[in-house]
mmCIF file of C-alpha atoms in Angstrom:
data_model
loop_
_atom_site.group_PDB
_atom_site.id
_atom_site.type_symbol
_atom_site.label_atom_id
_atom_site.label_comp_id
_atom_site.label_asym_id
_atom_site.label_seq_id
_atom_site.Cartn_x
_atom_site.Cartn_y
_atom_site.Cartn_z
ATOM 1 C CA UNK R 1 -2.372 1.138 6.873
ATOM 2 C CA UNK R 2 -3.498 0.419 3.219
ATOM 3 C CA UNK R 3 -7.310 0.785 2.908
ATOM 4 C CA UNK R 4 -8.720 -0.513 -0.921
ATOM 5 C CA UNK R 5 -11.618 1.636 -1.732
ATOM 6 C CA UNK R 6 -13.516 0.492 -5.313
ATOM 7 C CA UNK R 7 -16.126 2.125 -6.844
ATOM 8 C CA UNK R 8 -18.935 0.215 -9.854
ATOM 9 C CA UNK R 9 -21.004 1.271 -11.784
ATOM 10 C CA UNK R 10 -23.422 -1.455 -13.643
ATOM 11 C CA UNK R 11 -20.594 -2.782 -16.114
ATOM 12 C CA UNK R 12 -18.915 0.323 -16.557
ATOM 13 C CA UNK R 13 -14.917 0.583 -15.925
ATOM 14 C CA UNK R 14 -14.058 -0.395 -12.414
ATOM 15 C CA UNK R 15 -11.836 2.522 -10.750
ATOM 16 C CA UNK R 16 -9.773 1.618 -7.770
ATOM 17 C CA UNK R 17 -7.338 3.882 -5.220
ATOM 18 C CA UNK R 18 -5.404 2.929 -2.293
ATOM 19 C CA UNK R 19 -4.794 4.608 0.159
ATOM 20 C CA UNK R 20 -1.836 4.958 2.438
ATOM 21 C CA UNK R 21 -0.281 5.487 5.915
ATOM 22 C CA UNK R 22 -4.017 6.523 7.842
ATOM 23 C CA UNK R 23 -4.439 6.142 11.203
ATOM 24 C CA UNK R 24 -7.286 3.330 10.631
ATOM 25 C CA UNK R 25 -8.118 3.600 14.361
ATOM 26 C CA UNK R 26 -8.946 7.385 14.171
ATOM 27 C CA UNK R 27 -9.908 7.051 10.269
ATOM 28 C CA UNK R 28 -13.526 6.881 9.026
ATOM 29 C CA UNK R 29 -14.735 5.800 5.672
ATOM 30 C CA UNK R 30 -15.476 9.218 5.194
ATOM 31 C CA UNK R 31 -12.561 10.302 5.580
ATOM 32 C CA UNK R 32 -10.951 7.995 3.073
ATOM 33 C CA UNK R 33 -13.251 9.070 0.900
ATOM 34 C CA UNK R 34 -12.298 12.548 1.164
ATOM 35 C CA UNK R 35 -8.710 11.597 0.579
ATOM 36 C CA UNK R 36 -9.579 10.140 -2.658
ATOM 37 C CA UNK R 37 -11.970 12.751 -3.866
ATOM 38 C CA UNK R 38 -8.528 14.960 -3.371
ATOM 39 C CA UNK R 39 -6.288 12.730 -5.301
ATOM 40 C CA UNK R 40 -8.650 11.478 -7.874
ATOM 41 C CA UNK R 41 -11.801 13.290 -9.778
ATOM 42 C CA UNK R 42 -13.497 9.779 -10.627
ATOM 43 C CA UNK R 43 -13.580 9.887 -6.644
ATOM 44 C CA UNK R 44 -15.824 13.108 -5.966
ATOM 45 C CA UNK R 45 -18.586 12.334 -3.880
ATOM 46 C CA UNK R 46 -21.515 14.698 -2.416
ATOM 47 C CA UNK R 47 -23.880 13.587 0.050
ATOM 48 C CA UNK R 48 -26.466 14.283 2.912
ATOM 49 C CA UNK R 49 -26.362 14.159 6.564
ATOM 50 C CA UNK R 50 -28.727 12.154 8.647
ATOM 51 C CA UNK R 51 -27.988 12.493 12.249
ATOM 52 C CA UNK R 52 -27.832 10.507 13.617
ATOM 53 C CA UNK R 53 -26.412 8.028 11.010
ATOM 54 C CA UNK R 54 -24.255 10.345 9.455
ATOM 55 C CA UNK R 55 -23.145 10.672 5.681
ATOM 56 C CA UNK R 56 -25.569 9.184 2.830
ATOM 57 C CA UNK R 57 -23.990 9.260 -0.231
ATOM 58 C CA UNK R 58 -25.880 10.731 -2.925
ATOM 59 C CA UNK R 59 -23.427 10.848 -5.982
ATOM 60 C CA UNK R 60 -19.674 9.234 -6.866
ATOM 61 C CA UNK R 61 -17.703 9.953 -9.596
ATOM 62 C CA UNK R 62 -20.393 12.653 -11.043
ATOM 63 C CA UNK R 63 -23.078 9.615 -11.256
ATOM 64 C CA UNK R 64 -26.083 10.702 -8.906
ATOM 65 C CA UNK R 65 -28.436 8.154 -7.576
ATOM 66 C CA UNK R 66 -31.791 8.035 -9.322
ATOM 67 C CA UNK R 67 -34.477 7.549 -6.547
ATOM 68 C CA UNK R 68 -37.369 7.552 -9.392
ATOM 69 C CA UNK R 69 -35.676 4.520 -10.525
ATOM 70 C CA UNK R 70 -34.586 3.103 -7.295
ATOM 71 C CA UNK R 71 -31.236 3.567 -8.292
ATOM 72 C CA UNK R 72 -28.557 3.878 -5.410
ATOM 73 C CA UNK R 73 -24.845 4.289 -4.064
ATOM 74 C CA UNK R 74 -24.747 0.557 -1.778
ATOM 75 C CA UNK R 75 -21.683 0.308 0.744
ATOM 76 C CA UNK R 76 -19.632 -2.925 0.734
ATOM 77 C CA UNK R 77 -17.013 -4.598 2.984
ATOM 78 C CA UNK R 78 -14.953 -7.323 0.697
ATOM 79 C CA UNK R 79 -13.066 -10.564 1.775
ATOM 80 C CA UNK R 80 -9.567 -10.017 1.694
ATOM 81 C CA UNK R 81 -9.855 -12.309 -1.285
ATOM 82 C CA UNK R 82 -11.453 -10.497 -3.601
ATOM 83 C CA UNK R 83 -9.416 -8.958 -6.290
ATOM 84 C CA UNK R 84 -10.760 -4.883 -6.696
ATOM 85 C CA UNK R 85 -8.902 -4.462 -10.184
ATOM 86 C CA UNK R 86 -11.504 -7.537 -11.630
ATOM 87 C CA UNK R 87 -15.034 -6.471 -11.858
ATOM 88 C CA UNK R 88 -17.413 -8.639 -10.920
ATOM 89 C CA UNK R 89 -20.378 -7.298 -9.331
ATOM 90 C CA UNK R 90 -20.805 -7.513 -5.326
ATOM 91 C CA UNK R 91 -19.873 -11.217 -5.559
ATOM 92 C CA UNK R 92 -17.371 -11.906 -1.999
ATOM 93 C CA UNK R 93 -18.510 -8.513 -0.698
ATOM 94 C CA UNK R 94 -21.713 -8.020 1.865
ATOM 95 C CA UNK R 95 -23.312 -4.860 2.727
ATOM 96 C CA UNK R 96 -21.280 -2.969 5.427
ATOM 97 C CA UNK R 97 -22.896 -3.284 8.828
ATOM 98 C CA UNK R 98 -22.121 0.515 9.265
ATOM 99 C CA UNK R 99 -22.300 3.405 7.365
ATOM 100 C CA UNK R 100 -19.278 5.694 6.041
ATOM 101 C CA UNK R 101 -19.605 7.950 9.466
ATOM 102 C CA UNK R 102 -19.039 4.826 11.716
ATOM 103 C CA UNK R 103 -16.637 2.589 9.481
ATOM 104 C CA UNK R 104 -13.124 2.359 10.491
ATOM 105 C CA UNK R 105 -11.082 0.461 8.125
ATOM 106 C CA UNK R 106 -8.123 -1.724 9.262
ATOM 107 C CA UNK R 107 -4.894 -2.545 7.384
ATOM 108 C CA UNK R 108 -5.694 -4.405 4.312
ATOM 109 C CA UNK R 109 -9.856 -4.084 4.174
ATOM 110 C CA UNK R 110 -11.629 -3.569 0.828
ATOM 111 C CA UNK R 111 -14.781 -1.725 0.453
ATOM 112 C CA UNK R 112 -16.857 -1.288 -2.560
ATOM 113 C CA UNK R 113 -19.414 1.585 -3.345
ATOM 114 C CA UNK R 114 -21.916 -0.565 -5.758
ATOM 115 C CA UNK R 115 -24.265 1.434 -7.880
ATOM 116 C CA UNK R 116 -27.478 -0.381 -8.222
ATOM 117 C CA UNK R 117 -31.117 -1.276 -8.207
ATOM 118 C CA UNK R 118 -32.223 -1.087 -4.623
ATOM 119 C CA UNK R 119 -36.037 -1.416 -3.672
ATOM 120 C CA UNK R 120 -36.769 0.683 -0.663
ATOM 121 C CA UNK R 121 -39.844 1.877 1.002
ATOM 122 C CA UNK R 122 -41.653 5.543 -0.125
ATOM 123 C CA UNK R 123 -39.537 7.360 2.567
ATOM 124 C CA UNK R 124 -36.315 6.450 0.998
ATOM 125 C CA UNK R 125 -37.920 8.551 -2.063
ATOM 126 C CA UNK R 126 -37.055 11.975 0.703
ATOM 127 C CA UNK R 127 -33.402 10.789 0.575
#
């Protein structure tokens, strides 16, 4: 299976990976994400658990979210036609119904981590 996972930051350089030959039925997000982290520094993640949503991802590529500023890591699925290697924003992609815990890609998805201005209530400030 080949998963596209993207990562943005504002109108910074747009860094992509695929990744190959999972097992998307036994494969979480997470998981791909650890895979990448592996093969690719710009990749390295940390994050929290919340049970029970699982994984919230506090930090990508060494750029940490900024909860003072309501600054955040957002998780996007993509249409197929969306080209990851062009950056334009979140524009074809909507916010994954489903966190990184409980995503499991198929063959040929494309999600987008989208770092951004996201206004939240005061206990997203404990996050």
């Amino acid at each position: 299976a080949n998963v596209t996972y993207s990562i943005q930051v504002y109108d910074y350089k747009l860094s992509t990976i695929k990744v190959l030959d999972l097992e998307p039925r036994n494969t979480t997000f997470f998981d791909i994400m650890e895979t990448a982290q592996k093969e690719d520094n710009r990749f390295r993640f940390t994050y929290k658990n919340y049970r029970p949503f699982g994984a919230f991802i506090t930090s990508i590529g060494g750029v940490v979210q900024d909860t003072s500023k309501q600054l955040v890591w957002m998780f996007y699925k993509c249409n197929k036609n969306v080209d990851p290697a062009v950056f334009n924003g979140v524009k074809g992609c909507k916010l994954s119904d489903t966190g990184v815990s409980d995503t499991y890609p198929k063959d040929g998805d494309i999600y987008l981590f989208h770092y951004e201005h996201h206004p939240w209530n005061k206990t997203m400030n404990q996050l």
